[in-house]
GROMACS .gro file of C-alpha atoms in nm:
model
  371
    1MET     CA    1  -2.910   0.782   2.311
    2PRO     CA    2  -2.880   0.455   2.517
    3THR     CA    3  -2.714   0.288   2.216
    4MET     CA    4  -2.470   0.576   2.177
    5ARG     CA    5  -2.385   0.561   2.551
    6LYS     CA    6  -2.339   0.186   2.523
    7ARG     CA    7  -2.102   0.223   2.231
    8PHE     CA    8  -1.922   0.505   2.413
    9PHE     CA    9  -1.863   0.291   2.722
   10THR     CA   10  -1.767  -0.002   2.498
   11SER     CA   11  -1.504   0.220   2.338
   12LEU     CA   12  -1.377   0.324   2.682
   13LEU     CA   13  -1.354  -0.040   2.783
   14MET     CA   14  -1.165  -0.121   2.464
   15LEU     CA   15  -0.921   0.162   2.534
   16ALA     CA   16  -0.865   0.030   2.883
   17LEU     CA   17  -0.796  -0.314   2.744
   18ILE     CA   18  -0.558  -0.201   2.471
   19ALA     CA   19  -0.374   0.065   2.674
   20PRO     CA   20  -0.128  -0.191   2.820
   21ILE     CA   21  -0.060  -0.321   2.469
   22ILE     CA   22   0.013   0.026   2.337
   23ALA     CA   23   0.222   0.109   2.644
   24ALA     CA   24   0.419  -0.214   2.606
   25CYS     CA   25   0.511  -0.104   2.259
   26GLY     CA   26   0.661   0.217   2.391
   27GLY     CA   27   0.395   0.426   2.225
   28GLN     CA   28   0.474   0.282   1.885
   29THR     CA   29   0.118   0.229   1.772
   30ALA     CA   30   0.253   0.169   1.427
   31GLN     CA   31   0.358  -0.179   1.541
   32PRO     CA   32   0.085  -0.421   1.437
   33THR     CA   33   0.157  -0.669   1.714
   34ALA     CA   34  -0.185  -0.593   1.857
   35ALA     CA   35  -0.303  -0.867   1.625
   36PRO     CA   36  -0.204  -1.149   1.868
   37THR     CA   37  -0.497  -1.042   2.087
   38GLN     CA   38  -0.704  -1.248   1.844
   39PRO     CA   39  -0.603  -1.596   1.972
   40THR     CA   40  -0.905  -1.765   1.822
   41ALA     CA   41  -0.826  -1.670   1.462
   42ALA     CA   42  -0.605  -1.971   1.388
   43PRO     CA   43  -0.834  -2.242   1.528
   44THR     CA   44  -1.148  -2.103   1.366
   45GLN     CA   45  -0.994  -2.040   1.027
   46PRO     CA   46  -0.773  -2.342   0.949
   47THR     CA   47  -0.722  -2.232   0.591
   48ALA     CA   48  -0.568  -1.906   0.707
   49ALA     CA   49  -0.296  -2.083   0.909
   50PRO     CA   50  -0.007  -1.973   0.684
   51THR     CA   51  -0.108  -1.611   0.719
   52GLN     CA   52   0.009  -1.495   1.057
   53PRO     CA   53  -0.147  -1.151   1.122
   54THR     CA   54   0.158  -1.018   1.305
   55THR     CA   55   0.367  -1.034   0.988
   56ALA     CA   56   0.149  -0.811   0.770
   57PRO     CA   57   0.308  -0.467   0.822
   58THR     CA   58   0.668  -0.595   0.824
   59GLN     CA   59   0.643  -0.850   0.543
   60PRO     CA   60   0.456  -0.699   0.250
   61THR     CA   61   0.411  -1.024   0.063
   62ALA     CA   62   0.240  -1.183   0.363
   63ALA     CA   63  -0.015  -0.909   0.421
   64PRO     CA   64  -0.258  -0.989   0.142
   65ALA     CA   65  -0.293  -1.348   0.262
   66GLN     CA   66  -0.553  -1.266   0.525
   67PRO     CA   67  -0.884  -1.301   0.346
   68THR     CA   68  -1.055  -1.515   0.609
   69ALA     CA   69  -0.961  -1.336   0.931
   70GLU     CA   70  -1.324  -1.275   1.027
   71PRO     CA   71  -1.273  -1.371   1.396
   72ALA     CA   72  -1.123  -1.024   1.445
   73ALA     CA   73  -1.472  -0.888   1.385
   74GLU     CA   74  -1.588  -1.057   1.705
   75ILE     CA   75  -1.424  -0.767   1.889
   76ASP     CA   76  -1.591  -0.444   1.785
   77TYR     CA   77  -1.322  -0.205   1.669
   78ASP     CA   78  -1.577  -0.004   1.476
   79GLY     CA   79  -1.641   0.221   1.772
   80LEU     CA   80  -1.447   0.514   1.628
   81PRO     CA   81  -1.618   0.847   1.695
   82GLU     CA   82  -1.861   0.932   1.418
   83VAL     CA   83  -1.730   1.201   1.184
   84ASP     CA   84  -1.945   1.475   1.032
   85PRO     CA   85  -1.734   1.609   0.742
   86ALA     CA   86  -1.945   1.926   0.729
   87ALA     CA   87  -1.827   2.011   1.080
   88VAL     CA   88  -1.457   1.966   0.996
   89THR     CA   89  -1.249   2.278   0.925
   90GLY     CA   90  -0.883   2.334   0.841
   91ASN     CA   91  -0.655   2.213   0.564
   92ILE     CA   92  -0.473   1.880   0.529
   93VAL     CA   93  -0.144   1.811   0.349
   94THR     CA   94  -0.048   1.462   0.229
   95ALA     CA   95   0.233   1.334   0.005
   96GLY     CA   96   0.397   1.009  -0.091
   97SER     CA   97   0.329   0.693  -0.287
   98SER     CA   98   0.198   0.725  -0.640
   99THR     CA   99   0.027   0.391  -0.581
  100VAL     CA  100  -0.165   0.508  -0.274
  101PHE     CA  101  -0.237   0.845  -0.441
  102PRO     CA  102  -0.559   0.741  -0.623
  103LEU     CA  103  -0.700   0.578  -0.308
  104THR     CA  104  -0.628   0.882  -0.090
  105GLN     CA  105  -0.765   1.104  -0.365
  106ARG     CA  106  -1.088   0.902  -0.372
  107MET     CA  107  -1.126   0.924   0.006
  108ALA     CA  108  -1.062   1.300  -0.006
  109GLU     CA  109  -1.328   1.341  -0.275
  110ARG     CA  110  -1.579   1.148  -0.066
  111PHE     CA  111  -1.487   1.354   0.242
  112LYS     CA  112  -1.562   1.670   0.044
  113ASP     CA  113  -1.878   1.528  -0.110
  114GLU     CA  114  -2.010   1.468   0.241
  115GLY     CA  115  -1.953   1.825   0.350
  116TYR     CA  116  -1.585   1.900   0.423
  117THR     CA  117  -1.504   2.249   0.294
  118GLY     CA  118  -1.130   2.262   0.366
  119ASN     CA  119  -0.852   2.177   0.123
  120ILE     CA  120  -0.669   1.845   0.102
  121THR     CA  121  -0.337   1.859  -0.084
  122ILE     CA  122  -0.224   1.520  -0.217
  123ASP     CA  123   0.120   1.511  -0.382
  124SER     CA  124   0.224   1.198  -0.574
  125ILE     CA  125   0.601   1.195  -0.526
  126GLY     CA  126   0.687   0.836  -0.428
  127THR     CA  127   0.697   0.664  -0.090
  128GLY     CA  128   1.056   0.754  -0.006
  129ALA     CA  129   1.011   1.119  -0.097
  130GLY     CA  130   0.687   1.122   0.102
  131PHE     CA  131   0.870   1.003   0.413
  132GLU     CA  132   1.135   1.269   0.350
  133ARG     CA  133   0.870   1.541   0.361
  134PHE     CA  134   0.695   1.386   0.659
  135CYS     CA  135   0.995   1.279   0.868
  136LYS     CA  136   1.268   1.527   0.773
  137ALA     CA  137   1.105   1.845   0.649
  138GLY     CA  138   0.795   1.804   0.866
  139GLU     CA  139   0.588   1.963   0.588
  140THR     CA  140   0.304   1.711   0.565
  141ASP     CA  141   0.034   1.579   0.797
  142ILE     CA  142   0.002   1.237   0.635
  143ALA     CA  143   0.249   1.019   0.441
  144ASN     CA  144   0.111   0.778   0.179
  145ALA     CA  145   0.322   0.462   0.151
  146SER     CA  146   0.327   0.142  -0.051
  147ARG     CA  147   0.572  -0.020   0.192
  148PRO     CA  148   0.622  -0.015   0.569
  149ILE     CA  149   0.829   0.271   0.707
  150ARG     CA  150   1.198   0.189   0.759
  151PRO     CA  151   1.390   0.220   1.088
  152ALA     CA  152   1.603   0.504   0.950
  153GLU     CA  153   1.289   0.693   0.850
  154VAL     CA  154   1.141   0.640   1.197
  155GLU     CA  155   1.458   0.790   1.345
  156ASN     CA  156   1.430   1.087   1.110
  157CYS     CA  157   1.077   1.141   1.235
  158ARG     CA  158   1.185   1.121   1.598
  159ALA     CA  159   1.458   1.375   1.534
  160ILE     CA  160   1.190   1.635   1.459
  161GLY     CA  161   0.959   1.523   1.739
  162ARG     CA  162   0.731   1.294   1.540
  163THR     CA  163   0.641   0.931   1.609
  164PRO     CA  164   0.495   0.774   1.293
  165ILE     CA  165   0.172   0.578   1.337
  166GLU     CA  166   0.084   0.317   1.077
  167PHE     CA  167  -0.264   0.273   0.928
  168ARG     CA  168  -0.315  -0.016   0.684
  169VAL     CA  169  -0.566   0.088   0.415
  170GLY     CA  170  -0.555  -0.172   0.139
  171THR     CA  171  -0.372  -0.429  -0.072
  172ASP     CA  172  -0.209  -0.377  -0.409
  173ALA     CA  173  -0.087  -0.621  -0.670
  174LEU     CA  174   0.204  -0.501  -0.876
  175ALA     CA  175   0.141  -0.566  -1.245
  176VAL     CA  176   0.416  -0.658  -1.491
  177VAL     CA  177   0.297  -0.536  -1.830
  178ILE     CA  178   0.390  -0.567  -2.196
  179ASN     CA  179   0.258  -0.427  -2.520
  180PRO     CA  180  -0.038  -0.627  -2.660
  181ALA     CA  181   0.157  -0.667  -2.984
  182ASN     CA  182   0.385  -0.902  -2.790
  183THR     CA  183   0.208  -1.233  -2.848
  184PHE     CA  184   0.484  -1.471  -2.733
  185VAL     CA  185   0.519  -1.372  -2.365
  186ASP     CA  186   0.249  -1.504  -2.133
  187SER     CA  187   0.429  -1.575  -1.806
  188LEU     CA  188   0.767  -1.493  -1.655
  189THR     CA  189   0.946  -1.622  -1.349
  190LYS     CA  190   1.101  -1.389  -1.094
  191ALA     CA  191   1.444  -1.507  -1.210
  192GLN     CA  192   1.359  -1.411  -1.569
  193LEU     CA  193   1.233  -1.072  -1.454
  194ALA     CA  194   1.562  -1.017  -1.271
  195ASP     CA  195   1.756  -1.100  -1.588
  196ILE     CA  196   1.537  -0.863  -1.791
  197PHE     CA  197   1.545  -0.564  -1.556
  198SER     CA  198   1.918  -0.591  -1.491
  199GLY     CA  199   1.989  -0.584  -1.863
  200LYS     CA  200   2.144  -0.931  -1.847
  201ALA     CA  201   1.883  -1.039  -2.100
  202LYS     CA  202   1.909  -0.782  -2.376
  203THR     CA  203   1.667  -0.947  -2.619
  204TRP     CA  204   1.360  -1.164  -2.574
  205LYS     CA  205   1.558  -1.456  -2.720
  206ASP     CA  206   1.799  -1.419  -2.426
  207VAL     CA  207   1.504  -1.488  -2.196
  208ASN     CA  208   1.371  -1.784  -2.392
  209PRO     CA  209   1.545  -1.931  -2.698
  210ASP     CA  210   1.206  -1.989  -2.862
  211TRP     CA  211   1.131  -1.616  -2.861
  212PRO     CA  212   1.246  -1.362  -3.124
  213ALA     CA  213   1.572  -1.171  -3.087
  214ASN     CA  214   1.396  -0.836  -3.047
  215PRO     CA  215   1.570  -0.588  -2.814
  216ILE     CA  216   1.386  -0.537  -2.486
  217LYS     CA  217   1.289  -0.183  -2.381
  218LEU     CA  218   1.269  -0.134  -2.002
  219PHE     CA  219   1.039   0.095  -1.805
  220SER     CA  220   1.052   0.117  -1.426
  221PRO     CA  221   0.934   0.345  -1.146
  222GLY     CA  222   1.208   0.564  -1.003
  223SER     CA  223   1.406   0.486  -0.689
  224ASP     CA  224   1.187   0.711  -0.470
  225SER     CA  225   0.887   0.489  -0.545
  226GLY     CA  226   0.761   0.225  -0.304
  227THR     CA  227   0.678   0.020  -0.614
  228PHE     CA  228   1.047   0.025  -0.709
  229ASP     CA  229   1.149  -0.073  -0.354
  230PHE     CA  230   0.906  -0.363  -0.353
  231PHE     CA  231   1.017  -0.491  -0.694
  232VAL     CA  232   1.382  -0.471  -0.587
  233GLU     CA  233   1.314  -0.656  -0.263
  234VAL     CA  234   1.105  -0.936  -0.413
  235VAL     CA  235   1.256  -0.977  -0.762
  236MET     CA  236   1.601  -0.821  -0.785
  237ASP     CA  237   1.768  -0.877  -0.446
  238PRO     CA  238   1.727  -1.257  -0.443
  239ALA     CA  239   1.897  -1.276  -0.783
  240PHE     CA  240   2.178  -1.030  -0.704
  241GLU     CA  241   2.260  -1.104  -0.340
  242THR     CA  242   2.087  -0.791  -0.199
  243LYS     CA  243   2.244  -0.571  -0.468
  244GLY     CA  244   1.931  -0.565  -0.678
  245LYS     CA  245   1.894  -0.188  -0.664
  246GLU     CA  246   2.232  -0.134  -0.825
  247ALA     CA  247   2.152  -0.397  -1.087
  248ILE     CA  248   1.829  -0.235  -1.200
  249LEU     CA  249   1.959   0.123  -1.186
  250ASN     CA  250   2.256   0.022  -1.402
  251ALA     CA  251   2.050  -0.162  -1.663
  252PRO     CA  252   2.139  -0.018  -2.006
  253GLY     CA  253   1.871   0.209  -2.153
  254ILE     CA  254   1.622   0.168  -1.871
  255GLN     CA  255   1.373   0.455  -1.838
  256LEU     CA  256   1.282   0.551  -1.482
  257SER     CA  257   0.993   0.774  -1.376
  258GLU     CA  258   0.800   0.849  -1.058
  259ASN     CA  259   0.498   0.913  -1.278
  260ASP     CA  260   0.320   0.587  -1.356
  261ASN     CA  261   0.144   0.746  -1.654
  262VAL     CA  262   0.485   0.795  -1.819
  263LEU     CA  263   0.552   0.423  -1.777
  264VAL     CA  264   0.212   0.332  -1.918
  265GLN     CA  265   0.272   0.547  -2.226
  266GLY     CA  266   0.621   0.403  -2.272
  267VAL     CA  267   0.500   0.044  -2.278
  268GLU     CA  268   0.205   0.134  -2.500
  269GLY     CA  269   0.441   0.292  -2.750
  270ASP     CA  270   0.687   0.006  -2.803
  271PRO     CA  271   0.592  -0.354  -2.897
  272ASN     CA  272   0.908  -0.486  -2.727
  273ALA     CA  273   0.865  -0.292  -2.403
  274ILE     CA  274   0.809  -0.424  -2.054
  275GLY     CA  275   0.734  -0.234  -1.735
  276TYR     CA  276   0.571  -0.265  -1.395
  277PHE     CA  277   0.352  -0.050  -1.172
  278GLY     CA  278   0.050  -0.070  -0.943
  279TYR     CA  279  -0.236  -0.294  -1.053
  280ALA     CA  280  -0.476   0.004  -1.051
  281TYR     CA  281  -0.281   0.168  -1.332
  282PHE     CA  282  -0.301  -0.152  -1.534
  283ILE     CA  283  -0.679  -0.170  -1.480
  284ALA     CA  284  -0.711   0.186  -1.610
  285GLU     CA  285  -0.518   0.088  -1.925
  286LYS     CA  286  -0.611  -0.279  -1.961
  287ASP     CA  287  -0.744  -0.228  -2.313
  288ARG     CA  288  -0.402  -0.107  -2.424
  289LEU     CA  289  -0.168  -0.320  -2.211
  290LYS     CA  290  -0.122  -0.689  -2.140
  291ALA     CA  291  -0.051  -0.818  -1.789
  292VAL     CA  292   0.210  -1.092  -1.764
  293LYS     CA  293   0.161  -1.382  -1.525
  294VAL     CA  294   0.436  -1.414  -1.265
  295GLU     CA  295   0.539  -1.771  -1.180
  296GLY     CA  296   0.229  -1.874  -1.374
  297ILE     CA  297  -0.007  -1.674  -1.149
  298GLU     CA  298  -0.228  -1.397  -1.287
  299PRO     CA  299  -0.280  -1.085  -1.071
  300THR     CA  300  -0.644  -1.084  -0.953
  301ASP     CA  301  -0.833  -0.988  -0.639
  302LYS     CA  302  -0.832  -1.351  -0.526
  303THR     CA  303  -0.461  -1.420  -0.588
  304ALA     CA  304  -0.363  -1.088  -0.428
  305GLU     CA  305  -0.567  -1.148  -0.112
  306THR     CA  306  -0.445  -1.504  -0.066
  307GLY     CA  307  -0.084  -1.411  -0.132
  308GLU     CA  308  -0.069  -1.663  -0.416
  309TYR     CA  309   0.035  -1.390  -0.659
  310PRO     CA  310   0.405  -1.324  -0.586
  311LEU     CA  311   0.390  -0.946  -0.636
  312ALA     CA  312   0.119  -0.838  -0.390
  313ARG     CA  313   0.181  -0.583  -0.113
  314PRO     CA  314   0.008  -0.382   0.162
  315LEU     CA  315  -0.076  -0.011   0.135
  316PHE     CA  316  -0.051   0.238   0.423
  317ILE     CA  317  -0.095   0.593   0.538
  318TYR     CA  318   0.109   0.732   0.828
  319SER     CA  319   0.058   1.021   1.067
  320ASP     CA  320   0.156   1.127   1.419
  321ALA     CA  321  -0.046   1.157   1.742
  322LYS     CA  322   0.066   1.514   1.806
  323ILE     CA  323  -0.041   1.620   1.457
  324MET     CA  324  -0.375   1.442   1.496
  325LYS     CA  325  -0.445   1.619   1.827
  326GLU     CA  326  -0.327   1.963   1.719
  327LYS     CA  327  -0.506   1.936   1.384
  328PRO     CA  328  -0.844   1.770   1.447
  329GLN     CA  329  -0.913   1.778   1.073
  330VAL     CA  330  -0.628   1.529   1.020
  331ALA     CA  331  -0.765   1.292   1.284
  332ALA     CA  332  -1.115   1.327   1.139
  333PHE     CA  333  -0.997   1.250   0.787
  334ILE     CA  334  -0.801   0.941   0.895
  335ASN     CA  335  -1.104   0.823   1.095
  336PHE     CA  336  -1.324   0.874   0.788
  337TYR     CA  337  -1.064   0.701   0.566
  338LEU     CA  338  -1.052   0.389   0.786
  339THR     CA  339  -1.429   0.380   0.826
  340PHE     CA  340  -1.515   0.392   0.455
  341VAL     CA  341  -1.205   0.279   0.264
  342ASN     CA  342  -1.339  -0.070   0.198
  343ASP     CA  343  -1.642   0.087   0.027
  344GLU     CA  344  -1.412   0.251  -0.229
  345VAL     CA  345  -1.096   0.044  -0.261
  346LEU     CA  346  -1.217  -0.208  -0.521
  347ASP     CA  347  -1.353   0.063  -0.747
  348VAL     CA  348  -1.018   0.244  -0.734
  349GLY     CA  349  -0.845  -0.074  -0.852
  350TYR     CA  350  -0.699  -0.219  -0.534
  351PHE     CA  351  -0.812  -0.489  -0.294
  352PRO     CA  352  -0.937  -0.452   0.065
  353ALA     CA  353  -0.708  -0.511   0.357
  354SER     CA  354  -0.831  -0.788   0.585
  355THR     CA  355  -1.085  -0.705   0.853
  356GLN     CA  356  -0.815  -0.772   1.110
  357ALA     CA  357  -0.567  -0.530   0.947
  358ILE     CA  358  -0.829  -0.253   0.932
  359ASN     CA  359  -0.921  -0.320   1.295
  360VAL     CA  360  -0.558  -0.289   1.401
  361ALA     CA  361  -0.545   0.044   1.216
  362LYS     CA  362  -0.855   0.158   1.406
  363LEU     CA  363  -0.689   0.053   1.732
  364ASN     CA  364  -0.388   0.262   1.632
  365TRP     CA  365  -0.619   0.561   1.576
  366LEU     CA  366  -0.777   0.514   1.920
  367GLY     CA  367  -0.433   0.486   2.080
  368ALA     CA  368  -0.312   0.804   1.911
  369MET     CA  369  -0.611   1.001   2.039
  370LYS     CA  370  -0.573   0.896   2.403
  371PRO     CA  371  -0.553   1.197   2.642
   0.00000   0.00000   0.00000
């Protein structure tokens, strides 16, 4: 009991310390600028200097580059109330990113395995569609997202009385994949990928004159997918002066799907195909697909965490303080998610968020549950 009281008072002290930060943000706990409260991170971790923690939620490619941010652990953000899943009642509805889907599904399964008897609905419909249901229709309690929420989506939420709160839960590397029968492609640059997925390069010979003149078959997530948004932002927009979305959507013969399994099957079925999706889906099919290096860098846990791999990105879930207070089961599940996600994330096929990013998410949870 003394230890529990000590942790309880420590949590109260932490709330008192962070309250001005949360207030200064106008209640927008989704803003990860709480990270600057860790002033000692840069001096103690010289190798992490390029990875400024305040950029993670707004610059997806920067987020993974926080593998050595251990100084954040000096402040104990682990004082979230302990959750007993067997004592949690009521249903939970989530929807959004197909990339975050398997991670949320795993956390829901663990929540149930440890005693939760309610129902958790998890719809894999893409990040954009997930924000539509959360911010416009108000039909869901949690939105799964493979990109940060956009200002227009925040305004949609506010219009129905919701203020989205951001919780970082992991790191994903987007895999560019080809059929194993393709023995000539090993690495592609972002510029080459832009040529391929715009249809500018119609054959492999158009990409590299040493390669055969076989017609390229394109597979891409649909425009409601956070994976699509990320690929457009990082690969297509730089090549097409911010008109990358139009370029990829107008590529001749491209097949688009919100279902990553459809993309996997498409690439598996054509020796001249190329596609892209979350690294977890590649891991599940690695015996039947071949991952292409991007700018000479292979997607791995190390290259994703350091940000060396060009196509790495943060993963999130979003909720709202009012929902979390009116539906304690939602708050309990998010608490459980943040507490145990790093136990599960590698097995699902993704990489852990940095200690600092998870701690900021826990701070956001504490801020949302303030009286």
